[in-house]
Short mmCIF file of C-alpha atoms and ligand atoms in Angstrom, two decimals:
data_model
loop_
_atom_site.label_atom_id
_atom_site.label_comp_id
_atom_site.label_asym_id
_atom_site.label_seq_id
_atom_site.Cartn_x
_atom_site.Cartn_y
_atom_site.Cartn_z
CA MET A 1 10.95 -9.37 25.66
CA VAL A 2 11.45 -7.62 22.01
CA ASP A 3 8.66 -9.81 19.78
CA GLU A 4 9.30 -11.09 16.61
CA GLU A 5 8.45 -8.56 14.24
CA ARG A 6 10.74 -6.05 16.03
CA LEU A 7 14.14 -8.29 16.35
CA PRO A 8 17.28 -6.03 15.37
CA SER A 9 18.02 -7.32 11.93
CA ALA A 10 21.22 -8.85 12.84
CA GLU A 11 19.57 -11.10 15.64
CA ARG A 12 16.91 -11.98 13.36
CA ARG A 13 19.29 -13.12 10.97
CA ALA A 14 21.31 -15.06 13.33
CA LYS A 15 18.05 -17.01 14.76
CA ASP A 16 16.67 -17.52 11.30
CA ASP A 17 20.22 -19.10 10.25
CA VAL A 18 19.94 -21.59 12.87
CA SER A 19 16.39 -22.39 11.69
CA TYR A 20 17.69 -22.68 8.22
CA ARG A 21 20.30 -25.28 8.95
CA GLU A 22 17.97 -27.15 11.02
CA GLN A 23 15.30 -27.15 8.00
CA LEU A 24 17.99 -27.81 5.79
CA ALA A 25 19.09 -31.21 7.87
CA TYR A 26 15.58 -32.20 8.11
CA VAL A 27 14.71 -31.88 4.41
CA LEU A 28 18.01 -33.79 3.67
CA GLU A 29 16.90 -36.65 6.12
CA ARG A 30 13.20 -37.08 5.18
CA SER A 31 12.47 -35.30 1.82
CA PRO A 32 12.81 -37.83 -1.18
CA PHE A 33 12.56 -35.10 -3.54
CA TYR A 34 15.37 -32.82 -2.01
CA ARG A 35 17.67 -35.69 -1.33
CA THR A 36 17.57 -36.29 -5.41
CA LYS A 37 17.83 -32.32 -6.08
CA LEU A 38 20.45 -31.42 -4.12
CA ALA A 39 22.64 -34.53 -4.35
CA GLY A 40 26.05 -33.24 -5.64
CA VAL A 41 25.14 -29.81 -4.27
CA ASP A 42 27.28 -28.00 -1.55
CA THR A 43 24.73 -27.76 1.13
CA SER A 44 27.05 -26.41 3.60
CA GLY A 45 27.52 -22.51 4.62
CA GLY A 46 23.94 -21.69 6.36
CA LEU A 47 21.88 -18.79 5.02
CA ASP A 48 24.74 -16.63 3.55
CA ALA A 49 24.88 -19.33 1.20
CA ILE A 50 21.53 -20.15 0.38
CA ALA A 51 21.86 -18.78 -3.16
CA ARG A 52 24.19 -21.89 -3.84
CA LEU A 53 20.78 -24.28 -3.68
CA PRO A 54 18.75 -24.51 -6.95
CA LEU A 55 15.40 -22.74 -7.22
CA THR A 56 12.12 -25.17 -6.76
CA GLU A 57 9.21 -24.60 -9.14
CA LYS A 58 6.02 -25.77 -8.76
CA ARG A 59 5.74 -27.96 -11.78
CA GLU A 60 8.73 -30.25 -10.39
CA LEU A 61 6.80 -30.57 -7.32
CA LYS A 62 3.71 -31.46 -9.19
CA ALA A 63 5.72 -34.27 -11.48
CA THR A 64 6.16 -36.17 -8.35
CA CYS A 65 2.70 -36.49 -7.30
CA THR A 66 1.04 -40.26 -7.95
CA PRO A 67 -1.89 -41.77 -7.02
CA GLU A 68 0.00 -43.38 -3.95
CA ASN A 69 1.28 -39.84 -2.82
CA PRO A 70 -0.87 -37.29 -4.07
CA PHE A 71 1.05 -34.74 -2.08
CA GLY A 72 4.45 -35.14 -4.24
CA SER A 73 7.87 -36.67 -2.92
CA HIS A 74 8.75 -33.54 -0.93
CA LEU A 75 6.27 -34.92 2.00
CA CYS A 76 8.59 -35.41 4.91
CA VAL A 77 5.97 -37.28 7.67
CA ALA A 78 3.67 -40.20 7.92
CA PRO A 79 0.31 -39.49 6.40
CA SER A 80 -1.05 -39.87 9.54
CA GLU A 81 0.90 -37.26 11.17
CA LEU A 82 -1.08 -34.49 8.94
CA ALA A 83 -3.36 -32.60 10.92
CA ARG A 84 -4.92 -30.58 7.66
CA ILE A 85 -4.87 -30.99 3.77
CA TYR A 86 -5.38 -27.75 2.10
CA SER A 87 -6.08 -27.72 -1.77
CA THR A 88 -4.57 -24.62 -3.80
CA SER A 89 -7.39 -22.60 -5.74
CA GLY A 90 -6.08 -23.73 -8.74
CA THR A 91 -6.41 -20.93 -11.09
CA THR A 92 -4.24 -22.79 -13.23
CA GLY A 93 -4.57 -26.46 -13.94
CA THR A 94 -5.44 -29.46 -11.42
CA PRO A 95 -5.36 -28.27 -7.45
CA THR A 96 -2.23 -29.04 -5.50
CA TYR A 97 -2.84 -30.41 -2.09
CA ILE A 98 -1.20 -28.92 0.96
CA PRO A 99 -0.28 -30.81 3.78
CA LEU A 100 0.27 -29.70 7.30
CA THR A 101 1.20 -30.90 10.60
CA GLU A 102 -0.70 -29.33 13.87
CA ASP A 103 2.71 -27.39 14.50
CA ASP A 104 2.39 -25.91 10.48
CA LEU A 105 -0.74 -25.02 10.84
CA ASP A 106 -0.30 -23.30 14.13
CA ASN A 107 2.78 -21.66 12.60
CA TRP A 108 0.86 -20.42 9.49
CA ILE A 109 -2.12 -19.12 11.95
CA ALA A 110 0.65 -17.11 13.86
CA GLY A 111 2.40 -15.56 10.97
CA SER A 112 -0.98 -14.73 9.41
CA ALA A 113 -2.50 -13.20 12.77
CA ARG A 114 0.74 -10.96 12.30
CA SER A 115 0.40 -10.08 9.23
CA TYR A 116 -3.70 -9.04 9.36
CA GLY A 117 -2.84 -7.53 13.08
CA ALA A 118 -0.43 -5.18 11.52
CA SER A 119 -3.34 -3.28 9.66
CA GLY A 120 -4.56 -2.48 13.21
CA VAL A 121 -7.45 -4.71 13.49
CA ALA A 122 -7.11 -5.64 17.18
CA ALA A 123 -9.24 -7.93 19.81
CA GLY A 124 -12.61 -6.95 20.18
CA ASP A 125 -13.06 -5.58 16.51
CA ARG A 126 -15.73 -6.53 14.60
CA VAL A 127 -14.45 -8.03 11.28
CA VAL A 128 -16.87 -9.55 8.22
CA THR A 129 -14.65 -11.90 5.93
CA THR A 130 -15.74 -12.69 2.21
CA TYR A 131 -13.44 -15.74 1.71
CA ASN A 132 -15.44 -18.85 0.77
CA ALA A 133 -11.97 -20.11 1.75
CA GLY A 134 -13.02 -23.60 3.90
CA PRO A 135 -11.01 -26.08 1.68
CA PHE A 136 -8.23 -23.37 0.72
CA VAL A 137 -5.36 -22.32 2.07
CA ALA A 138 -6.70 -19.13 2.90
CA GLY A 139 -8.97 -20.65 5.08
CA ALA A 140 -5.83 -20.93 7.61
CA ALA A 141 -6.27 -16.99 7.48
CA LEU A 142 -9.26 -16.88 8.66
CA ASP A 143 -8.11 -18.51 11.73
CA ALA A 144 -6.00 -15.94 12.48
CA PHE A 145 -8.64 -13.55 13.02
CA ALA A 146 -9.78 -15.74 15.84
CA ARG A 147 -6.35 -15.79 17.01
CA ILE A 148 -5.97 -11.94 17.12
CA GLY A 149 -9.42 -12.22 19.12
CA VAL A 150 -11.74 -10.33 16.60
CA THR A 151 -15.62 -10.87 16.67
CA HIS A 152 -15.30 -12.83 13.33
CA VAL A 153 -18.43 -12.42 10.93
CA PRO A 154 -17.84 -15.13 8.03
CA VAL A 155 -20.06 -14.08 5.17
CA GLY A 156 -18.04 -15.57 2.28
CA THR A 157 -18.77 -14.65 -1.37
CA GLY A 158 -21.87 -15.68 -3.40
CA SER A 159 -24.31 -12.79 -2.31
CA SER A 160 -23.53 -9.28 -2.49
CA GLU A 161 -26.59 -8.26 -1.26
CA ARG A 162 -25.93 -10.54 2.11
CA LEU A 163 -22.84 -9.00 2.25
CA LEU A 164 -24.11 -5.30 2.18
CA ARG A 165 -26.99 -6.43 4.60
CA ALA A 166 -24.24 -7.57 7.26
CA ILE A 167 -22.07 -4.25 6.84
CA GLU A 168 -25.39 -2.28 7.34
CA ALA A 169 -26.86 -4.46 10.15
CA LEU A 170 -23.87 -5.73 12.18
CA ARG A 171 -21.64 -2.49 11.63
CA PRO A 172 -18.39 -4.11 11.50
CA ASP A 173 -15.15 -2.08 11.62
CA ALA A 174 -13.51 -3.87 9.30
CA VAL A 175 -14.06 -6.10 6.20
CA VAL A 176 -11.75 -8.65 4.41
CA LEU A 177 -12.05 -9.23 0.71
CA THR A 178 -10.00 -8.92 -2.66
CA PRO A 179 -9.25 -5.41 -4.01
CA SER A 180 -11.68 -6.61 -7.12
CA TYR A 181 -14.43 -7.34 -4.87
CA ALA A 182 -13.97 -3.93 -2.79
CA GLU A 183 -13.95 -1.96 -6.11
CA TYR A 184 -17.02 -3.76 -7.17
CA LEU A 185 -19.09 -3.52 -4.22
CA LEU A 186 -18.69 0.44 -4.80
CA GLU A 187 -21.07 0.08 -8.04
CA LEU A 188 -23.59 -1.28 -5.86
CA ALA A 189 -23.74 0.74 -2.54
CA ASP A 190 -22.61 3.95 -1.14
CA LEU A 191 -20.23 2.85 1.55
CA ARG A 192 -18.64 6.36 2.13
CA ASP A 193 -20.68 6.28 5.56
CA SER A 194 -20.95 2.89 6.68
CA SER A 195 -19.01 1.77 9.88
CA VAL A 196 -16.23 0.42 8.22
CA ALA A 197 -12.77 2.23 9.17
CA ARG A 198 -10.53 -0.57 7.93
CA VAL A 199 -10.41 -2.43 4.36
CA LEU A 200 -8.21 -5.31 4.32
CA VAL A 201 -7.48 -6.86 0.68
CA ALA A 202 -5.67 -9.32 -0.26
CA GLY A 203 -5.88 -12.68 -2.77
CA GLU A 204 -4.08 -10.47 -5.79
CA PRO A 205 -2.19 -7.58 -6.61
CA GLY A 206 -3.95 -4.21 -6.88
CA GLY A 207 -4.50 -3.17 -3.45
CA GLY A 208 -1.00 -1.14 -3.18
CA GLU A 209 -1.47 0.87 -6.78
CA PRO A 210 -2.36 3.96 -5.82
CA ALA A 211 -4.85 4.81 -8.21
CA LEU A 212 -7.11 1.72 -7.16
CA ARG A 213 -6.27 2.54 -3.31
CA THR A 214 -7.04 5.90 -3.78
CA LYS A 215 -10.42 4.83 -5.33
CA LEU A 216 -11.19 2.14 -2.52
CA GLU A 217 -10.23 4.71 0.50
CA ALA A 218 -12.66 7.21 -1.09
CA GLY A 219 -15.37 5.01 -2.13
CA TRP A 220 -15.23 3.32 1.74
CA GLY A 221 -14.48 6.05 3.65
CA ALA A 222 -11.84 3.51 5.05
CA ARG A 223 -8.00 2.99 5.46
CA VAL A 224 -6.92 0.21 3.14
CA THR A 225 -4.15 -1.86 3.46
CA GLU A 226 -3.27 -5.09 1.90
CA ALA A 227 -1.90 -9.09 2.82
CA MET A 228 -0.65 -11.68 0.66
CA GLY A 229 0.46 -14.93 0.80
CA ILE A 230 1.33 -18.18 -1.48
CA GLY A 231 -0.53 -21.15 -1.12
CA ASP A 232 2.25 -23.56 -1.18
CA ILE A 233 4.46 -21.67 1.53
CA GLY A 234 1.57 -20.31 3.62
CA PRO A 235 -1.33 -17.78 3.48
CA SER A 236 -1.16 -14.08 4.33
CA LEU A 237 2.48 -14.17 4.96
CA TRP A 238 2.95 -10.39 4.33
CA GLY A 239 0.56 -7.74 5.84
CA GLU A 240 0.66 -3.99 5.53
CA CYS A 241 0.98 -1.95 8.79
CA GLU A 242 -0.84 1.28 9.06
CA GLU A 243 2.25 3.50 7.42
CA GLN A 244 0.68 1.86 4.32
CA ALA A 245 4.06 1.63 2.93
CA GLY A 246 4.20 -2.04 1.71
CA MET A 247 3.80 -5.32 3.29
CA HIS A 248 5.98 -6.28 6.37
CA LEU A 249 7.02 -10.20 6.74
CA GLY A 250 4.26 -11.54 9.01
CA ALA A 251 5.43 -14.82 8.70
CA VAL A 252 9.26 -13.83 9.97
CA GLY A 253 10.96 -16.55 11.51
CA PHE A 254 8.83 -19.28 9.60
CA VAL A 255 9.85 -18.09 6.04
CA HIS A 256 13.24 -16.74 4.74
CA PRO A 257 12.50 -13.95 1.84
CA GLU A 258 14.93 -13.70 -1.20
CA LEU A 259 14.67 -11.84 -4.69
CA ILE A 260 15.82 -13.26 -7.87
CA ASP A 261 16.25 -11.88 -11.09
CA PRO A 262 13.46 -13.61 -12.88
CA GLU A 263 15.06 -14.19 -16.28
CA THR A 264 18.12 -15.82 -14.89
CA GLY A 265 17.26 -17.11 -11.68
CA GLY A 266 20.21 -15.06 -10.12
CA PRO A 267 20.03 -13.90 -6.94
CA ARG A 268 19.40 -10.05 -6.07
CA GLU A 269 20.40 -8.41 -2.95
CA LEU A 270 17.25 -7.76 -0.49
CA ARG A 271 17.91 -4.05 -0.16
CA ASP A 272 15.40 -0.91 -0.35
CA GLY A 273 13.95 -0.50 -3.71
CA ALA A 274 15.22 -3.71 -4.92
CA THR A 275 12.71 -5.69 -7.41
CA GLY A 276 12.45 -8.92 -8.49
CA GLU A 277 10.72 -12.48 -8.10
CA LEU A 278 9.98 -13.25 -4.63
CA VAL A 279 11.56 -16.47 -3.24
CA LEU A 280 10.74 -18.13 -0.13
CA THR A 281 12.16 -21.44 2.04
CA HIS A 282 10.39 -22.42 4.79
CA LEU A 283 12.40 -22.11 8.29
CA ARG A 284 10.17 -24.49 10.50
CA HIS A 285 8.00 -26.46 8.67
CA ARG A 286 7.22 -30.31 8.94
CA ALA A 287 5.10 -31.85 6.42
CA ALA A 288 6.35 -30.53 3.07
CA PRO A 289 8.98 -27.95 3.43
CA LEU A 290 10.35 -26.30 0.55
CA LEU A 291 13.53 -24.63 -0.07
CA ARG A 292 13.93 -21.59 -2.74
CA PHE A 293 10.16 -21.94 -3.75
CA ARG A 294 9.70 -19.49 -6.97
CA THR A 295 6.67 -17.38 -5.82
CA ARG A 296 6.21 -15.75 -9.23
CA ASP A 297 5.36 -12.70 -7.33
CA HIS A 298 7.47 -9.43 -8.68
CA VAL A 299 7.85 -7.33 -5.70
CA GLU A 300 9.44 -4.31 -4.92
CA VAL A 301 11.39 -4.34 -1.51
CA THR A 302 11.65 -1.90 1.35
CA THR A 303 14.35 -2.47 4.08
CA SER A 304 14.44 0.91 5.81
CA ALA A 305 13.13 1.27 9.42
CA CYS A 306 9.49 1.34 9.41
CA PRO A 307 7.59 3.68 11.73
CA CYS A 308 5.48 1.48 13.46
CA GLY A 309 8.98 -0.24 14.91
CA ARG A 310 8.67 -3.63 13.01
CA THR A 311 12.06 -4.09 11.78
CA THR A 312 10.98 -7.00 9.16
CA PRO A 313 11.41 -6.38 5.27
CA ARG A 314 8.20 -4.71 3.51
CA VAL A 315 7.29 -5.71 -0.24
CA ARG A 316 4.87 -4.31 -2.53
CA CYS A 317 3.86 -6.86 -5.51
CA ILE A 318 4.44 -5.32 -8.99
CA GLY A 319 2.62 -8.19 -10.57
CA ARG A 320 2.73 -12.26 -11.47
CA THR A 321 5.13 -13.85 -13.58
CA ASP A 322 2.50 -15.56 -15.19
CA ASP A 323 1.06 -12.58 -16.44
CA MET A 324 4.04 -10.59 -17.56
CA LEU A 325 4.41 -10.09 -21.24
CA ILE A 326 7.37 -8.98 -23.04
CA VAL A 327 7.03 -6.13 -25.57
CA ARG A 328 10.26 -5.53 -27.30
CA GLY A 329 12.34 -6.69 -24.83
CA VAL A 330 10.23 -5.03 -22.37
CA ASN A 331 8.72 -6.69 -18.90
CA VAL A 332 4.81 -5.40 -18.90
CA PHE A 333 2.60 -6.45 -16.01
CA PRO A 334 -1.27 -5.93 -16.92
CA SER A 335 -1.47 -4.44 -13.41
CA ALA A 336 1.08 -1.71 -14.24
CA ILE A 337 -1.04 -1.10 -17.42
CA ARG A 338 -4.05 -0.66 -15.20
CA GLU A 339 -2.31 1.55 -12.54
CA VAL A 340 -1.10 4.06 -15.61
CA VAL A 341 -4.58 3.78 -17.30
CA SER A 342 -6.55 4.33 -13.90
CA THR A 343 -4.86 7.59 -13.78
CA PHE A 344 -7.51 8.65 -16.37
CA ALA A 345 -10.48 8.38 -13.85
CA PRO A 346 -13.00 9.73 -13.62
CA ALA A 347 -13.17 9.08 -17.63
CA VAL A 348 -12.46 5.40 -17.23
CA SER A 349 -13.58 2.76 -14.77
CA GLY A 350 -10.04 1.53 -14.22
CA ARG A 351 -10.88 -2.05 -15.69
CA ILE A 352 -8.69 -3.21 -18.18
CA LEU A 353 -8.12 -6.19 -20.19
CA VAL A 354 -5.19 -7.08 -22.22
CA LYS A 355 -5.43 -9.18 -25.24
CA PRO A 356 -2.01 -10.62 -26.17
CA ARG A 357 -2.25 -11.57 -29.89
CA SER A 358 -0.35 -14.71 -29.63
CA ALA A 359 -0.02 -17.02 -26.34
CA ALA A 360 3.61 -16.46 -26.04
CA VAL A 361 5.35 -14.36 -23.36
CA LYS A 362 6.85 -12.15 -26.14
CA GLN A 363 4.59 -9.94 -28.30
CA GLU A 364 4.76 -7.81 -31.08
CA PRO A 365 3.94 -4.19 -30.55
CA PRO A 366 1.45 -2.80 -30.49
CA LEU A 367 -0.35 -4.57 -27.44
CA PRO A 368 -3.95 -4.42 -27.69
CA VAL A 369 -5.36 -3.14 -24.37
CA ALA A 370 -9.63 -2.90 -23.82
CA VAL A 371 -9.75 0.18 -21.61
CA GLU A 372 -13.56 0.27 -19.98
CA LEU A 373 -15.17 3.95 -19.83
CA ALA A 374 -16.68 4.97 -16.57
CA GLU A 375 -20.50 5.18 -16.10
CA GLY A 376 -22.14 7.54 -18.66
CA GLU A 377 -18.74 8.02 -20.36
CA GLU A 378 -18.79 8.17 -24.13
CA GLY A 379 -15.01 8.27 -24.89
CA SER A 380 -12.96 9.70 -27.65
CA THR A 381 -10.36 9.41 -29.75
CA SER A 382 -8.04 12.06 -28.04
CA LEU A 383 -8.74 9.67 -24.78
CA GLY A 384 -7.76 6.36 -26.38
CA ALA A 385 -4.93 8.69 -27.86
CA ALA A 386 -3.77 10.19 -24.21
CA ILE A 387 -3.97 6.80 -22.71
CA ARG A 388 -1.98 5.17 -25.40
CA GLN A 389 0.63 7.96 -24.94
CA GLN A 390 0.75 7.50 -21.28
CA LEU A 391 1.48 4.10 -21.48
CA ARG A 392 4.36 4.52 -23.83
CA GLY A 393 5.85 7.11 -21.72
CA VAL A 394 5.44 5.52 -18.18
CA LEU A 395 5.90 1.58 -19.42
CA LEU A 396 7.65 2.08 -22.84
CA VAL A 397 5.15 -0.07 -24.23
CA ARG A 398 3.41 0.52 -27.77
CA THR A 399 -0.25 -0.22 -27.15
CA ASP A 400 -3.45 -0.51 -29.29
CA VAL A 401 -6.29 0.99 -26.87
CA GLU A 402 -9.81 -0.01 -27.39
CA LEU A 403 -12.28 2.31 -25.30
CA VAL A 404 -14.93 -0.24 -24.27
CA PRO A 405 -18.47 0.84 -22.63
CA TRP A 406 -18.85 0.81 -19.00
CA GLY A 407 -20.07 -2.78 -17.41
CA SER A 408 -18.50 -4.28 -20.43
CA LEU A 409 -15.49 -6.07 -18.53
CA GLN A 410 -16.02 -8.65 -16.02
CA ARG A 411 -16.76 -7.71 -12.57
CA THR A 412 -16.00 -10.28 -9.84
CA GLU A 413 -16.41 -11.30 -6.05
CA TYR A 414 -12.68 -12.89 -6.24
CA LYS A 415 -9.95 -12.58 -8.45
CA SER A 416 -9.90 -10.00 -11.50
CA ARG A 417 -8.47 -11.53 -14.84
CA LEU A 418 -6.30 -9.34 -16.61
CA VAL A 419 -5.18 -11.15 -19.37
CA ASP A 420 -7.17 -12.71 -21.89
CA ARG A 421 -4.88 -14.94 -23.63
ZN1 ZN B 1 5.33 -0.71 9.53
#
């Protein structure tokens, strides 16, 4: 039997269409949120007509939370049917509670196991993880390692010394961490000759940026692959295979991906090279299914055949809508600025901080950007000018580059902040 990740695309589409129709009927029967939202909307037509449905925004869901129902009115089951309740880590505002039935949880783990399994980690490998993920959605990703059958060494964050000691003493085959933390550890230790052959990064964009990836692969002497999820839909939905050309949809069959124009919300075809905001629909969810949920992740899509044999679409995350700025009509992602700046290594450390002059999305040029110098680098006017020129050439944005000394921008065991609003 062909496994889920290798189904011919027409067969995949047919299966997902059946799941989608069932999911939609389930939601219309049980979800007060969607009964209201979809009143008067033509819901016929299956996946081919999914773009007729309105998009779902996170704030709409939050607005329906009450003291009696802290999950929101999209809850479709009795509270007693819930097997687990996660929180989103709440980088913005108050946490959201994510309820799951036993089946939901099992599907999450199955999808996540595929995503991490794509990286090449396999039963018998020793894997150190660093997520303090117990209460958070990423906690289910940790269960995925048990599903794959690896020897799991949960170290958590909080002590880099403890982590480095575990790497030295236990000689793991792989480590799982954010790209920011993977980068920071290279400042603390020489890991080129460590046992680690695979560095699995997730939690924020960056692991797919060529300059950062090159730095991590050289520093760790290991292959770097990335994974990505979104709290409200599922953990590590996407995971990169050993071809290292974008993250495959590991949650295939559980989630249907779409692409939209982030400004108009209009659909964009999911085809090779297309970019846009990722929109996801649950296909087999029970506790609190979501339809056409805006992830606020901007991605570039690859749909062509992958040499690994998986037929699932691949994405690379370009940045988060929440971080996006518009300078004279040009969309600018701080992660894209970092990518351009990183090409000036070894003069720069690769760390940047964008400092918009106002809280608005739209900014007047020049956009202020702090660029951290590499250790021992003095910096020069010509370096600043060269970076400015390159940013203008590649991203079409005029910046005001301030070179700051090594060590002056934040180091983190979790996610980097790229914009100081
Ligand atoms: Zn592949």
